[in-house]
Amino acid sequence: MTELSDADRFLIQQIRSGDQSGWEQLISRYQGRLCAFARKQLKQQDAEDAVQEAFISFLKGIDNFEDRASLETFLFTILRRRIVDVLRQRGRVVDSKTCELATDDASENPLEQIAEPDGLSASGYAERDESFAQQRDALQAALRDEVLRLQADLKFRDLQLIEMVFHAQLRNKSIAERLSMTEQQVALQKHRFIKRVAKSLAEVLPAAESNVDPPERLLLEVWECIRPTCPKRSTLGKFKLATLDTEWLDHIQFHVAELGCRLCQANLDDMERLLDEQATQALCDQFMQSSIGFFR
Ligand SMILES: [Zn+2]
């Protein structure tokens, strides 16, 4: 879910060249999960309006869309910003992040501290200098690598800790309580992770000074942009059918339920809806076929 897939890249090309069927495909591919996400925070009509506006906003800025994040992540980011606007207009206190868990630290990390989605906004890094973009790309790659390494080594507890730091943006104290560790242990693990990211950053970007850690603010921003620990939709499908190894099932359960990743929850809700529709359609087909012989 972290990089632009070939299918999405092709779709973007189609849309840029003015192919309407490409646009239809994009809408049908993403509308379900976006609506499911919006409905968690807004009433039905407002949710649909927000999704509609997000699509329009995406389409208007499509020439500036850069292939730095997955299309899904990007669309969710635009939608989330739109939802925050609607809630603010109604005077609601807004937790803009992707997790339920985040609410206990919401005051620490208001929306203002989180990155704008790049590409579409005036403050996006389309306007920043090239070296900054390069650094950011390298940081994305480094973060992905470190997450992949933890996943490959099946270090799920370390992953949980890192997700609580970067995905839910919890404070050390809160993480320590949840994982039955001391605050110092949490701080140390976090420090080690950042050091490893800095090291692989220095490998992909020789100009980067390996003794300088990337600022935490930037790490949070980049994490938000690529969501490196969110499972692919196909993996979420396997999770739903419980056809993954137990360790992975438990880990995704943590990500979705305990960490409360709203984006993954929206994907699961959408899959549920599609399954319902398929079941309804299958039943409809069955009734149709069994009765057609009597049709005159
Ligand atoms: Zn997720």
Coordinates of C-alpha atoms and ligand atoms in Angstrom, one line a residue:
M1 CA 0.0 0.0 0.0
T2 CA 3.0 2.2 0.1
E3 CA 4.0 2.7 -3.5
L4 CA 2.3 3.5 -6.7
S5 CA 1.3 0.2 -8.3
D6 CA 1.7 -0.3 -12.1
A7 CA -2.1 -0.5 -12.3
D8 CA -2.5 2.9 -10.6
R9 CA 0.3 4.4 -12.7
F10 CA -1.5 3.2 -15.9
L11 CA -4.8 4.6 -14.6
I12 CA -3.2 8.0 -13.9
Q13 CA -1.8 8.0 -17.5
Q14 CA -5.2 7.2 -18.9
I15 CA -6.8 10.0 -16.9
R16 CA -4.2 12.5 -17.8
S17 CA -4.7 11.7 -21.5
G18 CA -8.4 12.5 -21.1
D19 CA -9.7 8.9 -21.1
Q20 CA -13.0 9.0 -19.3
S21 CA -13.2 5.3 -18.7
G22 CA -9.9 5.6 -16.7
W23 CA -11.6 8.1 -14.4
E24 CA -14.6 5.8 -14.0
Q25 CA -12.3 3.0 -13.1
L26 CA -10.5 5.0 -10.5
I27 CA -13.8 6.1 -8.9
S28 CA -15.1 2.6 -8.8
R29 CA -11.9 1.2 -7.4
Y30 CA -11.6 3.7 -4.6
Q31 CA -15.1 5.0 -3.8
G32 CA -16.1 2.2 -1.5
R33 CA -13.2 2.4 0.9
L34 CA -13.2 6.3 0.8
C35 CA -17.0 6.4 1.6
A36 CA -16.5 3.8 4.4
F37 CA -13.8 6.0 5.9
A38 CA -15.8 9.2 5.6
R39 CA -19.0 7.6 7.1
K40 CA -17.1 6.8 10.3
Q41 CA -16.8 10.5 10.9
L42 CA -19.6 12.2 9.0
K43 CA -23.3 11.6 8.4
Q44 CA -24.1 9.7 5.2
Q45 CA -24.8 12.8 3.0
D46 CA -21.8 14.8 4.3
A47 CA -19.7 11.7 3.8
E48 CA -20.7 11.4 0.2
D49 CA -20.2 15.1 -0.4
A50 CA -16.7 14.9 1.1
V51 CA -15.7 12.0 -1.1
Q52 CA -17.1 13.8 -4.1
E53 CA -15.1 16.9 -3.3
A54 CA -12.0 14.8 -2.7
F55 CA -12.3 13.2 -6.2
I56 CA -12.8 16.6 -7.8
S57 CA -9.9 18.0 -5.9
F58 CA -7.7 15.1 -7.1
L59 CA -8.8 15.5 -10.7
K60 CA -8.1 19.2 -10.7
G61 CA -4.6 18.7 -9.4
I62 CA -3.8 15.5 -11.3
D63 CA -1.1 17.1 -13.4
N64 CA 0.8 17.8 -10.2
F65 CA 0.3 14.3 -8.8
E66 CA 3.8 12.8 -8.1
D67 CA 4.4 9.1 -7.8
R68 CA 5.8 9.4 -4.3
A69 CA 2.9 7.7 -2.5
S70 CA 0.3 5.2 -3.4
L71 CA -2.8 6.5 -5.0
E72 CA -4.9 5.2 -2.2
T73 CA -2.8 6.9 0.5
F74 CA -3.0 10.1 -1.5
L75 CA -6.8 10.0 -1.9
F76 CA -7.2 9.2 1.8
T77 CA -5.1 12.2 2.6
I78 CA -7.1 14.6 0.5
L79 CA -10.3 13.1 1.9
R80 CA -9.1 13.4 5.5
R81 CA -8.3 17.0 5.0
R82 CA -11.8 17.6 3.6
I83 CA -13.4 15.8 6.6
V84 CA -11.3 17.9 9.0
D85 CA -12.6 21.1 7.2
V86 CA -16.2 20.0 7.5
L87 CA -15.9 19.0 11.2
R88 CA -14.1 22.3 11.9
Q89 CA -16.9 24.3 10.2
R90 CA -19.2 22.6 12.7
G91 CA -17.0 23.6 15.6
R92 CA -15.9 20.1 16.4
V93 CA -12.6 19.3 18.0
V94 CA -10.8 17.3 15.4
D95 CA -8.4 14.4 15.7
S96 CA -7.0 14.3 12.2
K97 CA -4.9 11.2 12.5
T98 CA -5.4 7.8 11.1
C99 CA -5.8 6.0 14.4
E100 CA -8.3 5.7 17.2
L101 CA -5.4 5.3 19.7
A102 CA -4.2 8.7 18.7
T103 CA -7.0 10.4 20.5
D104 CA -5.4 10.2 23.9
D105 CA -2.5 12.4 22.6
A106 CA -4.6 14.4 20.2
S107 CA -3.7 17.7 21.8
E108 CA 0.0 17.0 21.3
N109 CA -0.3 16.7 17.6
P110 CA -2.9 18.9 16.0
L111 CA -3.4 18.8 12.3
E112 CA -1.2 21.8 11.9
Q113 CA 1.8 19.6 12.6
I114 CA 1.0 17.1 10.0
A115 CA 2.1 17.3 6.4
E116 CA 0.0 18.5 3.6
P117 CA -0.4 15.9 0.9
D118 CA 2.3 16.7 -1.6
G119 CA 1.7 17.6 -5.1
L120 CA -1.7 19.2 -4.9
S121 CA -1.2 22.0 -2.5
A122 CA 0.6 25.2 -2.9
S123 CA 2.8 24.2 0.1
G124 CA 3.4 20.7 -1.3
Y125 CA 6.9 19.9 -2.2
A126 CA 6.4 20.5 -5.9
E127 CA 7.5 24.0 -5.0
R128 CA 10.3 23.0 -2.8
D129 CA 13.8 22.5 -4.1
E130 CA 14.9 19.3 -5.7
S131 CA 17.4 18.3 -3.0
F132 CA 14.6 18.4 -0.4
A133 CA 12.5 16.2 -2.6
Q134 CA 15.5 13.8 -3.0
Q135 CA 16.0 13.7 0.7
R136 CA 12.4 13.0 1.3
D137 CA 12.4 10.2 -1.2
A138 CA 15.4 8.7 0.4
L139 CA 13.8 8.9 3.8
Q140 CA 10.7 7.1 2.5
A141 CA 12.9 4.4 1.1
A142 CA 14.9 4.1 4.4
L143 CA 11.7 3.9 6.5
R144 CA 10.2 1.3 4.2
D145 CA 13.4 -0.8 4.4
E146 CA 13.5 -0.7 8.2
V147 CA 9.8 -1.7 8.4
L148 CA 10.4 -4.5 5.9
R149 CA 13.3 -5.7 7.9
L150 CA 11.3 -5.9 11.1
Q151 CA 8.5 -7.7 9.2
A152 CA 10.9 -10.2 7.6
D153 CA 12.4 -11.0 11.0
L154 CA 8.9 -11.3 12.4
K155 CA 9.7 -8.8 15.1
F156 CA 6.1 -8.0 15.8
R157 CA 6.6 -6.5 19.2
D158 CA 9.2 -4.0 17.8
L159 CA 6.8 -3.3 15.0
Q160 CA 4.0 -2.5 17.4
L161 CA 6.2 -0.1 19.3
I162 CA 7.2 1.6 16.1
E163 CA 3.6 1.8 14.9
M164 CA 2.6 3.4 18.2
V165 CA 5.4 6.0 17.8
F166 CA 4.9 6.9 14.2
H167 CA 1.4 5.7 13.2
A168 CA -0.5 6.6 16.4
Q169 CA 2.0 9.2 17.6
L170 CA 1.7 8.2 21.2
R171 CA 4.0 9.4 23.9
N172 CA 6.6 7.1 25.4
K173 CA 4.7 6.9 28.7
S174 CA 1.6 5.7 27.0
I175 CA 3.5 3.2 24.9
A176 CA 5.3 1.9 27.9
E177 CA 2.0 1.2 29.7
R178 CA 0.6 -0.6 26.7
L179 CA 3.6 -2.8 26.2
S180 CA 4.4 -3.3 29.9
M181 CA 7.8 -1.7 29.4
T182 CA 9.6 1.1 31.1
E183 CA 9.7 4.5 29.4
Q184 CA 13.4 4.3 29.1
Q185 CA 13.1 1.0 27.2
V186 CA 10.6 2.6 24.8
A187 CA 12.9 5.6 24.3
L188 CA 15.9 3.3 23.6
Q189 CA 14.0 1.2 21.1
K190 CA 12.8 4.4 19.4
H191 CA 16.3 5.8 19.3
R192 CA 17.7 2.6 17.8
F193 CA 15.1 2.6 15.1
I194 CA 15.8 6.2 14.2
K195 CA 19.5 5.4 14.1
R196 CA 18.9 2.5 11.7
V197 CA 16.8 4.7 9.5
A198 CA 19.6 7.3 9.5
K199 CA 22.1 4.6 8.6
S200 CA 20.2 3.3 5.6
L201 CA 19.5 6.9 4.7
A202 CA 23.2 7.5 4.5
E203 CA 23.5 4.4 2.2
V204 CA 20.9 5.5 -0.3
L205 CA 21.9 9.2 -0.1
P206 CA 25.7 9.5 0.2
A207 CA 25.4 13.2 0.8
A208 CA 23.5 12.6 4.0
E209 CA 25.5 12.8 7.2
S210 CA 25.1 9.5 8.9
N211 CA 25.7 10.9 12.3
V212 CA 22.7 13.3 12.0
D213 CA 19.4 11.7 12.8
P214 CA 16.5 12.7 10.6
P215 CA 14.2 15.1 12.6
E216 CA 11.3 13.3 14.2
R217 CA 8.9 15.8 12.8
L218 CA 10.0 14.8 9.3
L219 CA 9.8 11.1 10.1
L220 CA 6.3 11.5 11.2
E221 CA 5.4 13.5 8.1
V222 CA 7.0 10.9 5.8
W223 CA 5.3 8.0 7.7
E224 CA 2.0 9.7 7.3
C225 CA 2.6 9.9 3.6
I226 CA 3.6 6.3 2.9
R227 CA 2.0 4.4 5.9
P228 CA 4.7 1.7 5.5
T229 CA 3.0 -0.7 8.0
C230 CA -0.5 -0.7 6.5
P231 CA -1.1 -4.1 4.9
K232 CA -1.9 -4.3 1.2
R233 CA -5.6 -4.7 0.4
S234 CA -5.0 -8.3 -0.7
T235 CA -3.4 -9.0 2.7
L236 CA -6.4 -7.4 4.4
G237 CA -8.5 -9.8 2.3
K238 CA -6.6 -12.8 3.6
F239 CA -6.8 -11.4 7.1
K240 CA -10.6 -11.2 6.8
L241 CA -10.7 -14.8 5.6
A242 CA -8.2 -15.8 8.3
T243 CA -5.9 -17.4 5.8
L244 CA -2.7 -15.8 7.1
D245 CA -0.2 -17.3 9.6
T246 CA -1.2 -16.8 13.2
E247 CA 1.6 -14.3 13.9
W248 CA 0.5 -12.2 11.0
L249 CA -3.2 -12.5 11.9
D250 CA -2.4 -11.3 15.4
H251 CA -0.3 -8.4 14.1
I252 CA -2.9 -7.2 11.6
Q253 CA -5.5 -7.5 14.3
F254 CA -3.3 -5.2 16.4
H255 CA -3.0 -2.8 13.5
V256 CA -6.7 -2.7 12.8
A257 CA -8.3 -3.1 16.2
E258 CA -5.8 -2.0 18.8
L259 CA -3.9 0.7 16.9
G260 CA -7.2 1.4 15.2
C261 CA -5.9 2.3 11.8
R262 CA -9.0 4.0 10.2
L263 CA -7.7 3.6 6.7
C264 CA -7.4 -0.2 7.0
Q265 CA -10.7 -0.3 8.8
A266 CA -12.3 1.5 5.9
N267 CA -10.8 -1.0 3.5
L268 CA -12.2 -3.9 5.5
D269 CA -15.7 -2.3 5.7
D270 CA -15.6 -1.8 2.0
M271 CA -14.7 -5.5 1.4
E272 CA -17.5 -6.4 3.7
R273 CA -19.9 -4.4 1.6
L274 CA -18.6 -5.9 -1.6
L275 CA -19.1 -9.4 -0.2
D276 CA -22.6 -8.5 0.8
E277 CA -23.4 -7.2 -2.6
Q278 CA -21.9 -10.3 -4.2
A279 CA -23.9 -12.5 -2.0
T280 CA -27.1 -10.6 -2.8
Q281 CA -26.3 -10.7 -6.5
A282 CA -25.6 -14.4 -6.3
L283 CA -28.9 -15.0 -4.6
C284 CA -30.6 -12.8 -7.2
D285 CA -29.0 -14.8 -10.0
Q286 CA -30.0 -18.1 -8.3
F287 CA -33.6 -16.9 -8.0
M288 CA -33.5 -15.7 -11.6
Q289 CA -32.1 -18.9 -13.0
S290 CA -34.4 -21.2 -11.0
S291 CA -37.5 -19.2 -12.0
I292 CA -36.6 -18.3 -15.6
G293 CA -38.2 -21.5 -17.0
F294 CA -41.6 -20.3 -15.7
F295 CA -41.1 -16.9 -17.3
R296 CA -43.5 -16.1 -20.1
Ligands
ZN1 ZN -3.5 0.7 8.2

